[in-house]
Short mmCIF file of C-alpha atoms and ligand atoms in Angstrom, two decimals:
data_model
loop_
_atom_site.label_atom_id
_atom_site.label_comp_id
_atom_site.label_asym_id
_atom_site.label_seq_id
_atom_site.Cartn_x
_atom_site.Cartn_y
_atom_site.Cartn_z
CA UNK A 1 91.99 -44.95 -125.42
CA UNK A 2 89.44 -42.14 -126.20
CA UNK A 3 89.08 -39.06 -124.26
CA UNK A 4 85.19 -37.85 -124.35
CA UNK A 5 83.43 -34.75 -122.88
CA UNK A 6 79.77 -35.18 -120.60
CA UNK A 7 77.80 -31.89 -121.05
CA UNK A 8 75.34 -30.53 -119.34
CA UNK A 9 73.78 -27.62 -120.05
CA UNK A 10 71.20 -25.50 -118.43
CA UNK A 11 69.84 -22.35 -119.21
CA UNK A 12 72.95 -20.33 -117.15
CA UNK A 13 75.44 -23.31 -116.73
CA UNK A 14 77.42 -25.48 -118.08
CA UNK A 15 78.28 -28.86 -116.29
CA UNK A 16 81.06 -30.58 -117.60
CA UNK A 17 83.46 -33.75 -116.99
CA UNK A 18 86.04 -35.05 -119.32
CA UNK A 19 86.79 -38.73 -119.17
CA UNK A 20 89.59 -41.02 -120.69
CA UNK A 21 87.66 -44.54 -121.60
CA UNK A 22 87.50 -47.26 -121.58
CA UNK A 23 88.71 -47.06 -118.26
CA UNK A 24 86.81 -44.15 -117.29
CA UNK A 25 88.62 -42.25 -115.77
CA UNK A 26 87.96 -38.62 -115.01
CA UNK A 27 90.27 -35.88 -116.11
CA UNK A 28 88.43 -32.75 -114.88
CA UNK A 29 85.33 -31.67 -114.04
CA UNK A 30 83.49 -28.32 -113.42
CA UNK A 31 80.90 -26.03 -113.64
CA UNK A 32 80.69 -22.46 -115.45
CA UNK A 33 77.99 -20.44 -113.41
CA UNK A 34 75.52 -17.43 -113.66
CA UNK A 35 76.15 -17.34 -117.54
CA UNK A 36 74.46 -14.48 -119.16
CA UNK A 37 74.77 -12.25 -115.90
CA UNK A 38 76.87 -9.43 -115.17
CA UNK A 39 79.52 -11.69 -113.42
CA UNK A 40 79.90 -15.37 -113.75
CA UNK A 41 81.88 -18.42 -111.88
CA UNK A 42 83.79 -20.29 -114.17
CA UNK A 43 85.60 -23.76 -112.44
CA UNK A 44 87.68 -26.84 -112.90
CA UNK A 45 88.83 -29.54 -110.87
CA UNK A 46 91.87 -31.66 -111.70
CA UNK A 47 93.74 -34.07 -109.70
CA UNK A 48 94.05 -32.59 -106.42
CA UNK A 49 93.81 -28.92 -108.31
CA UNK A 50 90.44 -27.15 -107.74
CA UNK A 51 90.46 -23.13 -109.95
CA UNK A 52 86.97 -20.81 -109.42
CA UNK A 53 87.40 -17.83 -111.60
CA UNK A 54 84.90 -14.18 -111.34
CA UNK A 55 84.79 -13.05 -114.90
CA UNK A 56 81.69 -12.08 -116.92
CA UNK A 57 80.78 -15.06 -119.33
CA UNK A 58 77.71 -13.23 -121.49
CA UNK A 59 76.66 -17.10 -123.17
CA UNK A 60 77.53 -20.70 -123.57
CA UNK A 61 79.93 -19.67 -126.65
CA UNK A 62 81.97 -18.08 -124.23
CA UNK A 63 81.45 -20.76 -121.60
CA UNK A 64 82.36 -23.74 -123.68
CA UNK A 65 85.34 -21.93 -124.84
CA UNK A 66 86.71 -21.25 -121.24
CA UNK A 67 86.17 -24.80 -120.63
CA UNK A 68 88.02 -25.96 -123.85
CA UNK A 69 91.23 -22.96 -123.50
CA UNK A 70 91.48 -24.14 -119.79
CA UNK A 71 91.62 -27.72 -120.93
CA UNK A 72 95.39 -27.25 -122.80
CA UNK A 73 96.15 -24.11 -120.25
CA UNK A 74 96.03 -26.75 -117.48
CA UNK A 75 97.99 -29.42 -119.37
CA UNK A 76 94.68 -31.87 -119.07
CA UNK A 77 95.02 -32.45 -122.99
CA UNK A 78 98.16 -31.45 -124.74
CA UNK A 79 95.49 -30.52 -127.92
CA UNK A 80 91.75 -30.49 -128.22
CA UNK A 81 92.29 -33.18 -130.94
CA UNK A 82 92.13 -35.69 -128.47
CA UNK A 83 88.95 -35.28 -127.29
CA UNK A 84 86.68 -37.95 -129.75
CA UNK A 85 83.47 -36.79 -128.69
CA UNK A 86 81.42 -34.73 -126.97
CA UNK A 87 77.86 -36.03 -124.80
CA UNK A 88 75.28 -33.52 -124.10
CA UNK A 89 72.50 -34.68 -121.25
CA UNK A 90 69.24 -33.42 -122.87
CA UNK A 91 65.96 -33.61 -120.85
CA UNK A 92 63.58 -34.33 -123.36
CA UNK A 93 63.34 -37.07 -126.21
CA UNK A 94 60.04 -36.95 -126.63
CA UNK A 95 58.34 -40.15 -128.36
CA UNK A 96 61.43 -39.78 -130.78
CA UNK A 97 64.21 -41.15 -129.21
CA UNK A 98 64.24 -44.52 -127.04
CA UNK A 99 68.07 -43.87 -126.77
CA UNK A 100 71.09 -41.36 -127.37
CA UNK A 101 71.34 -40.28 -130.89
CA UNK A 102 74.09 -38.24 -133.05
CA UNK A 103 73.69 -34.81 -131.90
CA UNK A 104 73.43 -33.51 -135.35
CA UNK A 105 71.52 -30.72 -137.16
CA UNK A 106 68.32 -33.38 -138.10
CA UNK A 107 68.13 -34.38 -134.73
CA UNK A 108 69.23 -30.65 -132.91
CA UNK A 109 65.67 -29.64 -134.79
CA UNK A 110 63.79 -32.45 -133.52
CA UNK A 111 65.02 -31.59 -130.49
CA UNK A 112 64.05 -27.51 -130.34
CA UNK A 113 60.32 -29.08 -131.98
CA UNK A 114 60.02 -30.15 -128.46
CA UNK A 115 60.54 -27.15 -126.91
CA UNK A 116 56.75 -27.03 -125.67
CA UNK A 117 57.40 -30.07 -123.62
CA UNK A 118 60.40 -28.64 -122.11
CA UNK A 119 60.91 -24.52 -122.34
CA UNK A 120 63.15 -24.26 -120.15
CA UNK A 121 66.11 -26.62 -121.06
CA UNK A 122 65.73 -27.65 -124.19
CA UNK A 123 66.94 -23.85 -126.02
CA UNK A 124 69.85 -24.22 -123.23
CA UNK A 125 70.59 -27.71 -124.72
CA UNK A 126 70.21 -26.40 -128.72
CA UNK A 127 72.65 -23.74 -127.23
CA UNK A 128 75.14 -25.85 -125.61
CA UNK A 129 75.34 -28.25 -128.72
CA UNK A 130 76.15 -25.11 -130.90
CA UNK A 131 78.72 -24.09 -128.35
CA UNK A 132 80.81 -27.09 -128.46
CA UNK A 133 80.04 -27.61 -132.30
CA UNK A 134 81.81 -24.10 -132.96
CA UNK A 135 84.49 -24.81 -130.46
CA UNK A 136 85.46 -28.46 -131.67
CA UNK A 137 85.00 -28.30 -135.13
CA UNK A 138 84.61 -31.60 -136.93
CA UNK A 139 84.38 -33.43 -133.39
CA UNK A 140 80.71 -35.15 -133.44
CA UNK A 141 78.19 -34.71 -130.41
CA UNK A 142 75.68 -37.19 -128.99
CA UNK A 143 72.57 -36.57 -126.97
CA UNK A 144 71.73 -38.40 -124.23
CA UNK A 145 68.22 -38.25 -123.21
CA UNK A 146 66.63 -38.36 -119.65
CA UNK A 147 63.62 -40.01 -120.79
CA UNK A 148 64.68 -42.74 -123.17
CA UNK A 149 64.96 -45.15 -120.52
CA UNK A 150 61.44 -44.56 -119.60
CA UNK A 151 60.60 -45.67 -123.48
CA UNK A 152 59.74 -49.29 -122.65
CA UNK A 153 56.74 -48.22 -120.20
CA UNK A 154 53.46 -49.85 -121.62
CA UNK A 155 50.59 -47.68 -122.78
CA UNK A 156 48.70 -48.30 -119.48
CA UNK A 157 51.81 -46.88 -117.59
CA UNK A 158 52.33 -43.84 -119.60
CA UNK A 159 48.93 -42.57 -120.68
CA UNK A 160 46.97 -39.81 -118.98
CA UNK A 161 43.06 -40.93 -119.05
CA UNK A 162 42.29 -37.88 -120.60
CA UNK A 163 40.21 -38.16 -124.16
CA UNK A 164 42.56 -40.31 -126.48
CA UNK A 165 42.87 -37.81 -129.36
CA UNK A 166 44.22 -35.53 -127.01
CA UNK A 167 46.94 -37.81 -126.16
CA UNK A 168 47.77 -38.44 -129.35
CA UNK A 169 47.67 -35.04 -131.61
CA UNK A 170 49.75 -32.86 -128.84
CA UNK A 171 51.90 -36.06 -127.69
CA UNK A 172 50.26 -35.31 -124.12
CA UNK A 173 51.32 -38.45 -122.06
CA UNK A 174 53.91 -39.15 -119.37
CA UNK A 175 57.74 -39.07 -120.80
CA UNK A 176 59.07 -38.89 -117.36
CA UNK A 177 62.92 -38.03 -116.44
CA UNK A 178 65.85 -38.74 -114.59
CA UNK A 179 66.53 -41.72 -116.95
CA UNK A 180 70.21 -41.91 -117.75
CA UNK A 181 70.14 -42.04 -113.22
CA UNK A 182 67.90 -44.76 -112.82
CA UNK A 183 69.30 -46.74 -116.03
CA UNK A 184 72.92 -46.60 -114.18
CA UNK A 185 71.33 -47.46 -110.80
CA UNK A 186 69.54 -50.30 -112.45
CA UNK A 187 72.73 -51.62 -114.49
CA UNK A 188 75.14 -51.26 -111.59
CA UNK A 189 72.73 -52.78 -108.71
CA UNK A 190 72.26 -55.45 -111.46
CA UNK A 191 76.16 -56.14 -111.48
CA UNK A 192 76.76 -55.59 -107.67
CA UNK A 193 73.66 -57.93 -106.32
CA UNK A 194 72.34 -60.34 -109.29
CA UNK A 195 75.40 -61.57 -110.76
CA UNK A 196 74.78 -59.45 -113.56
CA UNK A 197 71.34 -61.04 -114.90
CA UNK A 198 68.86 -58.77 -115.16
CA UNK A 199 65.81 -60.78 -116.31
CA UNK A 200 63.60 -61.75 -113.07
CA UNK A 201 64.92 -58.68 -111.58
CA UNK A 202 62.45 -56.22 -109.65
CA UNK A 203 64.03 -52.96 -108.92
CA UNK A 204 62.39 -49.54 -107.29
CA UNK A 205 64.48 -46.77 -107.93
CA UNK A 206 64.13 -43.73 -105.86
CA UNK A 207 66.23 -41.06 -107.14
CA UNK A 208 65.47 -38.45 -104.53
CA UNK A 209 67.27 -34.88 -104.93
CA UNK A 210 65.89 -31.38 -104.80
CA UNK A 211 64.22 -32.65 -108.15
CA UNK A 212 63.15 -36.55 -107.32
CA UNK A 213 61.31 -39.59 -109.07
CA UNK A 214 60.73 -43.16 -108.77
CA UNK A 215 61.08 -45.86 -111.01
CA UNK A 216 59.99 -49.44 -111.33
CA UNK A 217 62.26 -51.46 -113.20
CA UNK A 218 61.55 -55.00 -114.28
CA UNK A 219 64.17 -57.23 -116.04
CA UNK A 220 66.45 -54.48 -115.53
CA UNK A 221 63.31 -52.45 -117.87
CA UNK A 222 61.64 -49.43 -116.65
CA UNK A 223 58.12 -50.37 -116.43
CA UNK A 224 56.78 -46.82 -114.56
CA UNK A 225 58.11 -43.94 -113.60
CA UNK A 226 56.76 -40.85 -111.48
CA UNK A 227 57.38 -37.91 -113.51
CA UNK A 228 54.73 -37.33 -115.88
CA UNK A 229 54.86 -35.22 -119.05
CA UNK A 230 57.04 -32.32 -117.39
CA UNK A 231 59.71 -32.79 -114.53
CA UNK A 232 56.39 -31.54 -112.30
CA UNK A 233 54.58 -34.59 -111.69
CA UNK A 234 55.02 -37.42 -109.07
CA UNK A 235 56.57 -37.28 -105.36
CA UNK A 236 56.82 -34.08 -103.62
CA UNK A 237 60.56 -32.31 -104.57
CA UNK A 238 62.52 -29.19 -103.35
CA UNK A 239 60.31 -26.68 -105.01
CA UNK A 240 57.96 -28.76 -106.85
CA UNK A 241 54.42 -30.03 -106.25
CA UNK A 242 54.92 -33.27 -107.68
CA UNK A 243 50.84 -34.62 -108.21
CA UNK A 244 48.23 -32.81 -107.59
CA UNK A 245 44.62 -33.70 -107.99
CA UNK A 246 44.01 -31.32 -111.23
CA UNK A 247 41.69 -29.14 -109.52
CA UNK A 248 43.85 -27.88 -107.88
CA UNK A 249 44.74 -25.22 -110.88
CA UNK A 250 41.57 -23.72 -111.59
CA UNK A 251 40.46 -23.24 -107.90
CA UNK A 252 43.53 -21.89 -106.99
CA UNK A 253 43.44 -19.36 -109.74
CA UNK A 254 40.06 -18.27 -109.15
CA UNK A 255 41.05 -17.77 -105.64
CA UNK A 256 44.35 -15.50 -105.80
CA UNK A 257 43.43 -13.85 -109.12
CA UNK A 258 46.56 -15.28 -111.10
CA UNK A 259 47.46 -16.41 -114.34
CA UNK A 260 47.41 -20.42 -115.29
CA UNK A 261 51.26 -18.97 -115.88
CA UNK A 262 51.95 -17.99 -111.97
CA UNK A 263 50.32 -20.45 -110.75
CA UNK A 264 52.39 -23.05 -112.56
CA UNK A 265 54.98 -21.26 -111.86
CA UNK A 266 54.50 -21.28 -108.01
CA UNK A 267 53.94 -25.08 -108.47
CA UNK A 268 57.63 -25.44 -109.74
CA UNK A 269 59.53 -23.05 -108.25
CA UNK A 270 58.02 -22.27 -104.71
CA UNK A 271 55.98 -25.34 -103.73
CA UNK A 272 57.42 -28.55 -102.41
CA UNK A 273 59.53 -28.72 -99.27
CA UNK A 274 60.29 -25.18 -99.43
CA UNK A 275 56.64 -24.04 -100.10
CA UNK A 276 55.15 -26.18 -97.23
CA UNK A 277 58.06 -25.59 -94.53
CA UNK A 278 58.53 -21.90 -95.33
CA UNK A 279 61.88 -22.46 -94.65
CA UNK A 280 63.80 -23.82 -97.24
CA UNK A 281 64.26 -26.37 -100.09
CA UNK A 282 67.01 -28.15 -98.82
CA UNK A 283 66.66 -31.32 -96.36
CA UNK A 284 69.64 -29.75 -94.57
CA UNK A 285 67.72 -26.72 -93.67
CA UNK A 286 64.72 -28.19 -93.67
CA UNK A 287 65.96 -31.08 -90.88
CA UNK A 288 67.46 -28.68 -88.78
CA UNK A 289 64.31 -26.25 -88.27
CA UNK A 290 62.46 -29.74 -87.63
CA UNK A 291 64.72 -30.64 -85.25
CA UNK A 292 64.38 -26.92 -83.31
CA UNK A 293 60.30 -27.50 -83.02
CA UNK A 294 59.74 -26.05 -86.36
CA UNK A 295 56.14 -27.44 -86.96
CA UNK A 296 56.27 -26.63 -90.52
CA UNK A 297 59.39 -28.21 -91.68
CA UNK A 298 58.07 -31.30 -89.26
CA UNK A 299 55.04 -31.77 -91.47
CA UNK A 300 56.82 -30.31 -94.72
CA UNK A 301 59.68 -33.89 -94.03
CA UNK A 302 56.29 -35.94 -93.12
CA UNK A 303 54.45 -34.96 -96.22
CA UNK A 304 58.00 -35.76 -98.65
CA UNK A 305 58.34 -38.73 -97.04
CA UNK A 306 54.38 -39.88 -97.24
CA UNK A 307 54.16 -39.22 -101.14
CA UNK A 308 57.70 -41.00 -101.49
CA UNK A 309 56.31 -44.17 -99.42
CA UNK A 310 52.93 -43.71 -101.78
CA UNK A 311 54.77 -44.45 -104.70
CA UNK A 312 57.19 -47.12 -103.28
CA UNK A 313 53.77 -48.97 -102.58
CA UNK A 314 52.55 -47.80 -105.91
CA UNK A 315 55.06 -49.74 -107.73
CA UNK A 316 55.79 -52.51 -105.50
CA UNK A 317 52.38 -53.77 -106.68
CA UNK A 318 53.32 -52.84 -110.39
CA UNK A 319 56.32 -54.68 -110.12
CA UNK A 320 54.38 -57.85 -108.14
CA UNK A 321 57.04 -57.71 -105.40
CA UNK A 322 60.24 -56.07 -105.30
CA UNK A 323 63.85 -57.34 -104.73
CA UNK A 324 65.53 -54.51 -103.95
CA UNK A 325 65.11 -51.02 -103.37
CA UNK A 326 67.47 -48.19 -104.39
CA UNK A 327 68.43 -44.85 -102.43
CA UNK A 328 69.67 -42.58 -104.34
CA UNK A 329 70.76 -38.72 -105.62
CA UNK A 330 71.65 -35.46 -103.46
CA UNK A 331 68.79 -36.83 -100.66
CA UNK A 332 69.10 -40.50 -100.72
CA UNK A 333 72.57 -40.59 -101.20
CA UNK A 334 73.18 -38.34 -98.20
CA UNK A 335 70.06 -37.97 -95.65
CA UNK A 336 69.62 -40.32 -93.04
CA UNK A 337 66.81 -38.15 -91.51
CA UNK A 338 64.83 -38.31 -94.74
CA UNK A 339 65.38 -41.81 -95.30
CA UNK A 340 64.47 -43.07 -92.24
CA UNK A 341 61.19 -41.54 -92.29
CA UNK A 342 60.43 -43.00 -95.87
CA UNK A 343 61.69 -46.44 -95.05
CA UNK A 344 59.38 -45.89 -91.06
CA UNK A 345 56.63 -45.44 -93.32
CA UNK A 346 56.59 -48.42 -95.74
CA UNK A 347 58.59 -51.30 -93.56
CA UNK A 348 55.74 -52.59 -92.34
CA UNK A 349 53.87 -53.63 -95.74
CA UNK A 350 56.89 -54.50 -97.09
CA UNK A 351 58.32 -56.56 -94.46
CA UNK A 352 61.37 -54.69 -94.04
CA UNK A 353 64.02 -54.98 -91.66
CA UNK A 354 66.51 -51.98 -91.77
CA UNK A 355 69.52 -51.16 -89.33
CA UNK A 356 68.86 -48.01 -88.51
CA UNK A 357 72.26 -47.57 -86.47
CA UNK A 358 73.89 -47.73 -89.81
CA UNK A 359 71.90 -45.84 -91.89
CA UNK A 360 73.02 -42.65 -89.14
CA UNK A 361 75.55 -40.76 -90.79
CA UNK A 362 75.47 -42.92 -94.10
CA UNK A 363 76.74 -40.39 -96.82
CA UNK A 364 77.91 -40.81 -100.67
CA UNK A 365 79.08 -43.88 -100.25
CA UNK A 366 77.34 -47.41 -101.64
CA UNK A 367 75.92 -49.70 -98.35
CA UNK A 368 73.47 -51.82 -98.19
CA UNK A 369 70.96 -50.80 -95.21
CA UNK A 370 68.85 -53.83 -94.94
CA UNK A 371 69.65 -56.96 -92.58
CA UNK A 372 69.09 -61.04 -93.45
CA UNK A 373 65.50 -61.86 -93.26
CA UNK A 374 63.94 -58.13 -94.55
CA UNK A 375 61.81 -59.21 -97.62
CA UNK A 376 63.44 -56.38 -99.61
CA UNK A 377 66.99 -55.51 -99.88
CA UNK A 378 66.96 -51.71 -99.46
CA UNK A 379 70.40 -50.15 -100.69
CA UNK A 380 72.23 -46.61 -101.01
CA UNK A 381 73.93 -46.54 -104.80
CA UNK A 382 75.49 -42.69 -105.15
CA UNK A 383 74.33 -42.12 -108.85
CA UNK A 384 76.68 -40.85 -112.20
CA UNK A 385 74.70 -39.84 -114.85
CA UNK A 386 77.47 -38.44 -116.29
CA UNK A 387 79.39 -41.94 -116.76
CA UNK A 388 76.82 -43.60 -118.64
CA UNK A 389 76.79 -40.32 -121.00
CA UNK A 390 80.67 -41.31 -121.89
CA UNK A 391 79.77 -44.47 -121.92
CA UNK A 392 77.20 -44.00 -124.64
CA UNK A 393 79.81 -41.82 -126.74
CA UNK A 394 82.22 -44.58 -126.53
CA UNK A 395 80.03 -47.22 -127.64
CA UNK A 396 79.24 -45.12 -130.70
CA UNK A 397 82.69 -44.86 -131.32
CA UNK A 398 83.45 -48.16 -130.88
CA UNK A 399 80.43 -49.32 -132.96
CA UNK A 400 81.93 -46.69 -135.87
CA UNK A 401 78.86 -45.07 -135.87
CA UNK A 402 80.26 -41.55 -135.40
P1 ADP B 501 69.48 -31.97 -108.41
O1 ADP B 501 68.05 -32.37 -108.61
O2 ADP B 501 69.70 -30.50 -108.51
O3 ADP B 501 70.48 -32.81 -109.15
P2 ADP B 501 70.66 -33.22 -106.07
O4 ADP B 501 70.41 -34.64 -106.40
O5 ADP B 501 72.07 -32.74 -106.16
O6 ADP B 501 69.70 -32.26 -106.86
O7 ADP B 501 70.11 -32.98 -104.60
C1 ADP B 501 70.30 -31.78 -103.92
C2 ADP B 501 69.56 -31.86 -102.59
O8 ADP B 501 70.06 -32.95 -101.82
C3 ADP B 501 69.78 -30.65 -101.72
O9 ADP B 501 68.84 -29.63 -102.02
C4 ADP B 501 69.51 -31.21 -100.33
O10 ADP B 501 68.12 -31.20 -100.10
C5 ADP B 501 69.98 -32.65 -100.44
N1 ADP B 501 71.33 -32.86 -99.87
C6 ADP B 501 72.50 -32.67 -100.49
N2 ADP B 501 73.54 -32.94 -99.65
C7 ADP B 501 73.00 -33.30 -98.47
C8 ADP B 501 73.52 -33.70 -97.20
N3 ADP B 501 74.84 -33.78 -96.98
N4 ADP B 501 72.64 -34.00 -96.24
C9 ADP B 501 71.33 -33.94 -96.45
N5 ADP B 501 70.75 -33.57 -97.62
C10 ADP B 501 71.59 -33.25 -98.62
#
């Protein structure tokens, strides 16, 4: 029995679940907030226990070591010796790593070398790693990358036709993300509906959240996926674009007088759902002003749903045919409204046949939504990225590796 932490950490929080494995079993979880700000929201869940403490955390130093303190202060671990290893989530792996790796200083500078690629986790993650270093001394750390899954994609898949040198001397090409998600989707639909063989297997992912991408999976293999070199690219998201024709940029500048900066900016944090609705972000809010005649959040849930059903088609024809279709993350896990319309809008081509009295009301839980005779099995599979994370740490254990 092993007891290993899942970390994630952005650049204010700290996301964190402790498991006991094999059996995988979750100890606590929680979430330290707002780090860095004048106040911030440190919590932990335990059993049926549930503590949210107001106290100012000024960085992730301090944050890991409220998380560690409340882990013996609670009784979770009688002493931080038992914990065997510690997983951080880190968004970017570049062309370096095609799966987790010891967190250690070597790879912690590979790592920060990527920081271009992603500014605004990867110092977060360098930070985190340092946190729990200093806090479990002697206790190694593995990373965990969103995009190593995405590693098998062929050149065709992952290239942007832009000139080839390009490409190649500023490692400009699609890494996409949400990896360690679709990789668990992928391995546990492949369990729960093929017997556990993967090969022949044809699997479209769509992990749709307030940040969302799709991803073709063949032989239980990601083939393509929609985010391109940043988080931006692909299907519409919360706050994000997704693809845009490249244009786009440059007029857009020239029009409103700002900076390539802003304007990137605006495509990240105020575009997407919230920046076509006006309203909000979230499909909650955004669903309920459609519902009152809000014409805005109408077209903003017709436009998410269009790009989404783009895609689906997209890589339904990269995957020659598709055997069944995965709903998943904070929208597909818990939004019949949104997936109705995505599923309205590509049953036809795909021959589906979907009962739509049971996808009403479907929340968290795993179901499959598609009756005998639709051409594609069309599932909801609530994701756990931070599972496979502790899974990952105890292989390397268990292969003696760390
Ligand atoms: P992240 O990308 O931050 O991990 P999540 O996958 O947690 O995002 O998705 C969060 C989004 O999921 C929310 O912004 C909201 O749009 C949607 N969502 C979450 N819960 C519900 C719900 N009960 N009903 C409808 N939509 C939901």
């Amino acid at each position: 029995m092993y007891k290993v932490m899942a970390v994630n950490c952005g650049s204010s929080s700290l996301k964190y679940k402790l498991y006991e494995m094999p059996e995988e079993k979750v100890l606590c979880s929680g979430n330290v907030e707002r780090i860095g700000l004048a106040q911030g929201i440190f919590g932990i869940k335990y059993g049926e226990e549930k503590v949210s403490l107001e106290l100012p955390i000024p960085d992730h130093k301090v944050g890991a070591k409220l998380v560690l303190d409340a882990l013996t202060k609670y009784g979770i671990v009688k002493s931080l010796d038992e914990i065997k290893c510690v997983g951080h989530r880190v968004v970017q792996g570049g062309k370096y790593f095609s799966s987790s790796a010891e967190f250690d200083q070597h790879n912690a500078d590979l790592i920060e070398s990527m920081t271009p690629l992603d500014p605004l986790h990867a110092p977060a993650h360098i930070t985190g790693w340092k946190a729990f270093c200093e806090a479990l001394p002697g206790v190694p750390s593995i990373a965990v990358f969103d995009t190593a899954f995405h590693q098998t994609m062929e050149p065709e898949d992952y290239l942007f036709p832009i000139p080839y040198e390009m490409s190649e001397k500023y490692d400009c090409r699609r890494y996409g993300a949400h990896g360690t998600s679709h990789n668990y989707l992928a391995d546990t639909a492949i369990k729960h509906y093929f017997g556990g063989k993967a090969e022949g297997t044809r699997i479209l992912s769509c992990h749709i959240g307030s940040g969302s991408s799709l991803c073709a999976i063949k032989d239980g293999k990601c083939v393509a996926t929609s985010m391109g070199l940043t988080p931006l690219g692909g299907v519409m998201m919360g706050t994000r674009s997704g693809d845009l024709d490249p244009s786009v940029m440059d007029y857009l500048c020239n029009c409103t007088g700002k900076s390539v900066d802003e304007m990137y900016d605006i495509f990240n944090k105020k575009s997407g759902l919230l920046g076509v609705s006006g309203v909000s972000s979230d499909t909650r809010d955004v669903e309920a002003a459609a519902k009152e005649g809000n014409e805005r959040a109408l077209l903003s849930a017709k436009l998410f749903a269009r790009r989404v059903a783009d895609y689906i088609g997209q890589y339904y024809v990269r995957l020659g045919g598709c055997d069944l279709m995965i709903f998943s993350a904070g929208i597909g896990e818990n939004s019949d409204y949104f997936r109705e319309l995505i599923l309205k809008d590509v049953e036809e081509a795909l021959g589906l046949k979907i009962d739509y009295k049971k996808n009403i009301g479907l929340r968290g839980k795993e179901e499959v939504l598609s009756l005998e005779g639709s051409k594609v099995k069309v599932i909801v599979l609530p994701t756990d990225e931070e599972v496979m994370i502790a899974r990952d740490c105890l292989r390397r254990i268990e292969n003696g590796r760390i």
